[in-house]
Amino acid sequence: MASLNVGNLGEYLREQRNAAQLSLRQLADAAGVSNPYLSQIERGLRKPSAEVLQQVAKALRISAETLYVRAGILDEREREELETRAVILADPSINERQKNVLLQIYDSFRRENGFVPETDKAEQTPEADDTPGADATPEADDALKADATKDDNPHS
C-alpha cells in the first residue's frame, strides 16, 4: 500500500504517544479507534478524518488543531486564529459581552492587516473605508467606553 501525503502526521503521533508513555493499543482504546487503524495512521497509510484526529488529540491531551495542520486539514494561520479565539472564549475572568467585544476588535485588526476571512471578501467593495480602525463596530466602541468607565469608578 502506498503512503499517503499526510505531512508528518504519523511520525508526530508516534512521538506524542511515546512521550505520553502509551502503547499503540492503549492510545487506540483511549481514542476509540482500532489498533490496526491507528497503526496505519502512524505509518502514513491512512488519512484519518477530523473526528478521529480530535479523538486521538483528546486521548493524547494535545491540540486537535495541531493535528489538523499536520494532516493538511487546516493551514497554520487558521490554527493560530482558532487557538486565539478559543483562549478568549475560555477566559473565566471576562464576561460574554467582553469576549464578544474582544473578538470584534481582533477581527477588525486582522482585516486591517490584510487577513480577511473568505466570508468577508465577498462583502468588500473598492469604495470600502481604508481608515485604520474603521472596521470597529460602534457597539465595540461603546462597550470599551463603558468598561473604561467601570474601571475608573471602583464603586460601580
Short mmCIF file of N, CA, C and O in Angstrom, two decimals, residues 70-127:
data_model
loop_
_atom_site.label_atom_id
_atom_site.label_comp_id
_atom_site.label_asym_id
_atom_site.label_seq_id
_atom_site.Cartn_x
_atom_site.Cartn_y
_atom_site.Cartn_z
N ARG A 70 -1.08 19.26 10.71
CA ARG A 70 -0.15 18.21 10.26
C ARG A 70 -0.79 17.27 9.25
O ARG A 70 -0.10 16.70 8.41
N ALA A 71 -2.13 17.11 9.33
CA ALA A 71 -2.83 16.24 8.38
C ALA A 71 -3.24 16.99 7.12
O ALA A 71 -3.78 16.39 6.19
N GLY A 72 -3.00 18.30 7.08
CA GLY A 72 -3.35 19.08 5.90
C GLY A 72 -4.81 19.49 5.85
O GLY A 72 -5.30 19.94 4.82
N ILE A 73 -5.52 19.35 6.95
CA ILE A 73 -6.93 19.73 7.00
C ILE A 73 -7.07 21.22 7.26
O ILE A 73 -8.02 21.86 6.82
N LEU A 74 -6.12 21.79 7.95
CA LEU A 74 -6.18 23.19 8.38
C LEU A 74 -4.82 23.80 8.12
O LEU A 74 -3.79 23.14 8.30
N ASP A 75 -4.79 25.07 7.66
CA ASP A 75 -3.47 25.67 7.50
C ASP A 75 -3.06 26.36 8.79
O ASP A 75 -3.86 26.57 9.69
N GLU A 76 -1.79 26.69 8.90
CA GLU A 76 -1.21 27.21 10.14
C GLU A 76 -1.89 28.49 10.60
O GLU A 76 -2.17 28.67 11.78
N ARG A 77 -2.21 29.39 9.67
CA ARG A 77 -2.86 30.65 10.05
C ARG A 77 -4.24 30.39 10.65
O ARG A 77 -4.63 31.04 11.61
N GLU A 78 -4.98 29.46 10.04
CA GLU A 78 -6.31 29.14 10.58
C GLU A 78 -6.19 28.56 11.98
O GLU A 78 -6.99 28.87 12.85
N ARG A 79 -5.18 27.72 12.21
CA ARG A 79 -4.99 27.13 13.53
C ARG A 79 -4.71 28.21 14.56
O ARG A 79 -5.30 28.22 15.64
N GLU A 80 -3.83 29.13 14.21
CA GLU A 80 -3.49 30.20 15.14
C GLU A 80 -4.71 31.05 15.47
O GLU A 80 -4.94 31.42 16.61
N GLU A 81 -5.52 31.34 14.45
CA GLU A 81 -6.73 32.12 14.67
C GLU A 81 -7.70 31.36 15.58
O GLU A 81 -8.26 31.94 16.52
N LEU A 82 -7.88 30.08 15.32
CA LEU A 82 -8.78 29.28 16.15
C LEU A 82 -8.30 29.21 17.60
O LEU A 82 -9.10 29.30 18.54
N GLU A 83 -7.00 29.05 17.79
CA GLU A 83 -6.47 28.98 19.14
C GLU A 83 -6.64 30.30 19.87
O GLU A 83 -6.98 30.33 21.05
N THR A 84 -6.43 31.42 19.16
CA THR A 84 -6.61 32.73 19.78
C THR A 84 -8.06 32.90 20.21
O THR A 84 -8.34 33.33 21.34
N ARG A 85 -8.99 32.55 19.34
CA ARG A 85 -10.41 32.65 19.66
C ARG A 85 -10.76 31.75 20.85
O ARG A 85 -11.51 32.15 21.74
N ALA A 86 -10.22 30.56 20.86
CA ALA A 86 -10.52 29.61 21.95
C ALA A 86 -10.03 30.15 23.29
O ALA A 86 -10.72 30.01 24.30
N VAL A 87 -8.85 30.76 23.31
CA VAL A 87 -8.31 31.31 24.55
C VAL A 87 -9.21 32.44 25.05
O VAL A 87 -9.53 32.51 26.24
N ILE A 88 -9.62 33.31 24.14
CA ILE A 88 -10.51 34.41 24.54
C ILE A 88 -11.83 33.86 25.10
O ILE A 88 -12.28 34.27 26.17
N LEU A 89 -12.41 32.91 24.39
CA LEU A 89 -13.70 32.37 24.82
C LEU A 89 -13.61 31.57 26.11
O LEU A 89 -14.59 31.46 26.85
N ALA A 90 -12.46 31.02 26.41
CA ALA A 90 -12.30 30.19 27.62
C ALA A 90 -11.92 31.00 28.85
O ALA A 90 -11.95 30.47 29.96
N ASP A 91 -11.59 32.27 28.68
CA ASP A 91 -11.12 33.08 29.81
C ASP A 91 -12.25 33.33 30.81
O ASP A 91 -13.22 34.02 30.50
N PRO A 92 -12.14 32.81 32.03
CA PRO A 92 -13.21 32.97 33.01
C PRO A 92 -13.22 34.35 33.67
O PRO A 92 -14.18 34.71 34.37
N SER A 93 -12.18 35.15 33.43
CA SER A 93 -12.09 36.44 34.11
C SER A 93 -12.84 37.56 33.38
O SER A 93 -12.92 38.67 33.89
N ILE A 94 -13.36 37.27 32.18
CA ILE A 94 -14.15 38.28 31.46
C ILE A 94 -15.51 37.70 31.11
O ILE A 94 -15.65 36.49 30.93
N ASN A 95 -16.51 38.59 31.02
CA ASN A 95 -17.87 38.12 30.75
C ASN A 95 -18.10 37.93 29.25
O ASN A 95 -17.25 38.30 28.43
N GLU A 96 -19.27 37.40 28.90
CA GLU A 96 -19.56 37.07 27.50
C GLU A 96 -19.56 38.32 26.60
O GLU A 96 -19.07 38.28 25.49
N ARG A 97 -20.09 39.42 27.09
CA ARG A 97 -20.11 40.65 26.31
C ARG A 97 -18.68 41.11 26.03
O ARG A 97 -18.35 41.50 24.91
N GLN A 98 -17.82 41.06 27.03
CA GLN A 98 -16.43 41.46 26.86
C GLN A 98 -15.71 40.54 25.87
O GLN A 98 -14.90 40.99 25.06
N LYS A 99 -16.02 39.25 25.93
CA LYS A 99 -15.42 38.31 24.99
C LYS A 99 -15.83 38.66 23.56
O LYS A 99 -15.00 38.66 22.64
N ASN A 100 -17.12 38.97 23.37
CA ASN A 100 -17.59 39.33 22.03
C ASN A 100 -16.92 40.60 21.53
O ASN A 100 -16.56 40.70 20.35
N VAL A 101 -16.75 41.58 22.39
CA VAL A 101 -16.08 42.82 22.02
C VAL A 101 -14.63 42.53 21.62
O VAL A 101 -14.14 43.03 20.60
N LEU A 102 -13.94 41.73 22.42
CA LEU A 102 -12.55 41.38 22.08
C LEU A 102 -12.46 40.69 20.72
O LEU A 102 -11.57 40.97 19.92
N LEU A 103 -13.38 39.78 20.46
CA LEU A 103 -13.38 39.08 19.17
C LEU A 103 -13.66 40.04 18.02
O LEU A 103 -13.06 39.91 16.94
N GLN A 104 -14.55 41.02 18.23
CA GLN A 104 -14.82 42.01 17.19
C GLN A 104 -13.57 42.85 16.91
O GLN A 104 -13.24 43.12 15.75
N ILE A 105 -12.89 43.24 17.95
CA ILE A 105 -11.67 44.04 17.79
C ILE A 105 -10.59 43.20 17.10
O ILE A 105 -9.90 43.67 16.20
N TYR A 106 -10.46 41.95 17.52
CA TYR A 106 -9.50 41.03 16.92
C TYR A 106 -9.77 40.91 15.41
O TYR A 106 -8.85 41.03 14.59
N ASP A 107 -11.03 40.70 15.04
CA ASP A 107 -11.39 40.59 13.62
C ASP A 107 -11.07 41.89 12.88
O ASP A 107 -10.59 41.87 11.75
N SER A 108 -11.33 43.02 13.52
CA SER A 108 -11.05 44.32 12.92
C SER A 108 -9.56 44.48 12.63
O SER A 108 -9.17 44.89 11.54
N PHE A 109 -8.73 44.14 13.60
CA PHE A 109 -7.28 44.24 13.40
C PHE A 109 -6.81 43.28 12.30
O PHE A 109 -5.95 43.63 11.50
N ARG A 110 -7.36 42.08 12.28
CA ARG A 110 -6.97 41.12 11.24
C ARG A 110 -7.33 41.65 9.85
O ARG A 110 -6.53 41.55 8.92
N ARG A 111 -8.53 42.22 9.71
CA ARG A 111 -8.94 42.79 8.42
C ARG A 111 -8.01 43.96 8.05
O ARG A 111 -7.59 44.08 6.90
N GLU A 112 -7.70 44.80 9.02
CA GLU A 112 -6.83 45.95 8.79
C GLU A 112 -5.45 45.50 8.29
O GLU A 112 -4.82 46.15 7.47
N ASN A 113 -5.00 44.34 8.76
CA ASN A 113 -3.67 43.81 8.39
C ASN A 113 -3.72 42.86 7.21
O ASN A 113 -2.75 42.18 6.92
N GLY A 114 -4.87 42.80 6.54
CA GLY A 114 -4.96 42.02 5.31
C GLY A 114 -5.38 40.57 5.47
O GLY A 114 -5.39 39.83 4.50
N PHE A 115 -5.74 40.14 6.67
CA PHE A 115 -6.20 38.77 6.88
C PHE A 115 -7.72 38.76 6.89
O PHE A 115 -8.35 38.78 7.93
N VAL A 116 -8.28 38.76 5.69
CA VAL A 116 -9.72 38.85 5.56
C VAL A 116 -10.30 37.45 5.44
O VAL A 116 -9.90 36.68 4.56
N PRO A 117 -11.24 37.09 6.33
CA PRO A 117 -11.89 35.79 6.19
C PRO A 117 -12.60 35.69 4.85
O PRO A 117 -13.07 36.70 4.31
N GLU A 118 -12.69 34.48 4.30
CA GLU A 118 -13.31 34.26 3.00
C GLU A 118 -14.72 34.84 2.95
O GLU A 118 -15.14 35.39 1.94
N THR A 119 -15.48 34.73 4.02
CA THR A 119 -16.85 35.21 4.03
C THR A 119 -16.90 36.73 3.91
O THR A 119 -17.84 37.28 3.36
N ASP A 120 -15.87 37.42 4.40
CA ASP A 120 -15.84 38.88 4.33
C ASP A 120 -15.38 39.39 2.96
O ASP A 120 -15.70 40.50 2.57
N LYS A 121 -14.61 38.59 2.22
CA LYS A 121 -14.07 39.03 0.94
C LYS A 121 -15.18 39.38 -0.05
O LYS A 121 -15.08 40.33 -0.79
N ALA A 122 -16.25 38.61 -0.05
CA ALA A 122 -17.35 38.85 -0.98
C ALA A 122 -18.07 40.15 -0.65
O ALA A 122 -18.63 40.80 -1.53
N GLU A 123 -18.05 40.56 0.62
CA GLU A 123 -18.75 41.76 1.05
C GLU A 123 -17.95 43.02 0.81
O GLU A 123 -18.50 44.11 0.85
N GLN A 124 -16.64 42.93 0.57
CA GLN A 124 -15.80 44.10 0.40
C GLN A 124 -16.05 44.74 -0.95
O GLN A 124 -16.25 44.07 -1.96
N THR A 125 -16.02 46.07 -0.96
CA THR A 125 -16.15 46.81 -2.20
C THR A 125 -14.93 47.71 -2.35
O THR A 125 -14.29 48.05 -1.36
N PRO A 126 -14.62 48.14 -3.57
CA PRO A 126 -13.47 49.03 -3.75
C PRO A 126 -13.62 50.34 -3.00
O PRO A 126 -12.65 50.99 -2.67
N GLU A 127 -14.85 50.75 -2.72
CA GLU A 127 -15.07 52.02 -2.02
C GLU A 127 -14.95 51.88 -0.51
O GLU A 127 -15.22 52.81 0.23
#
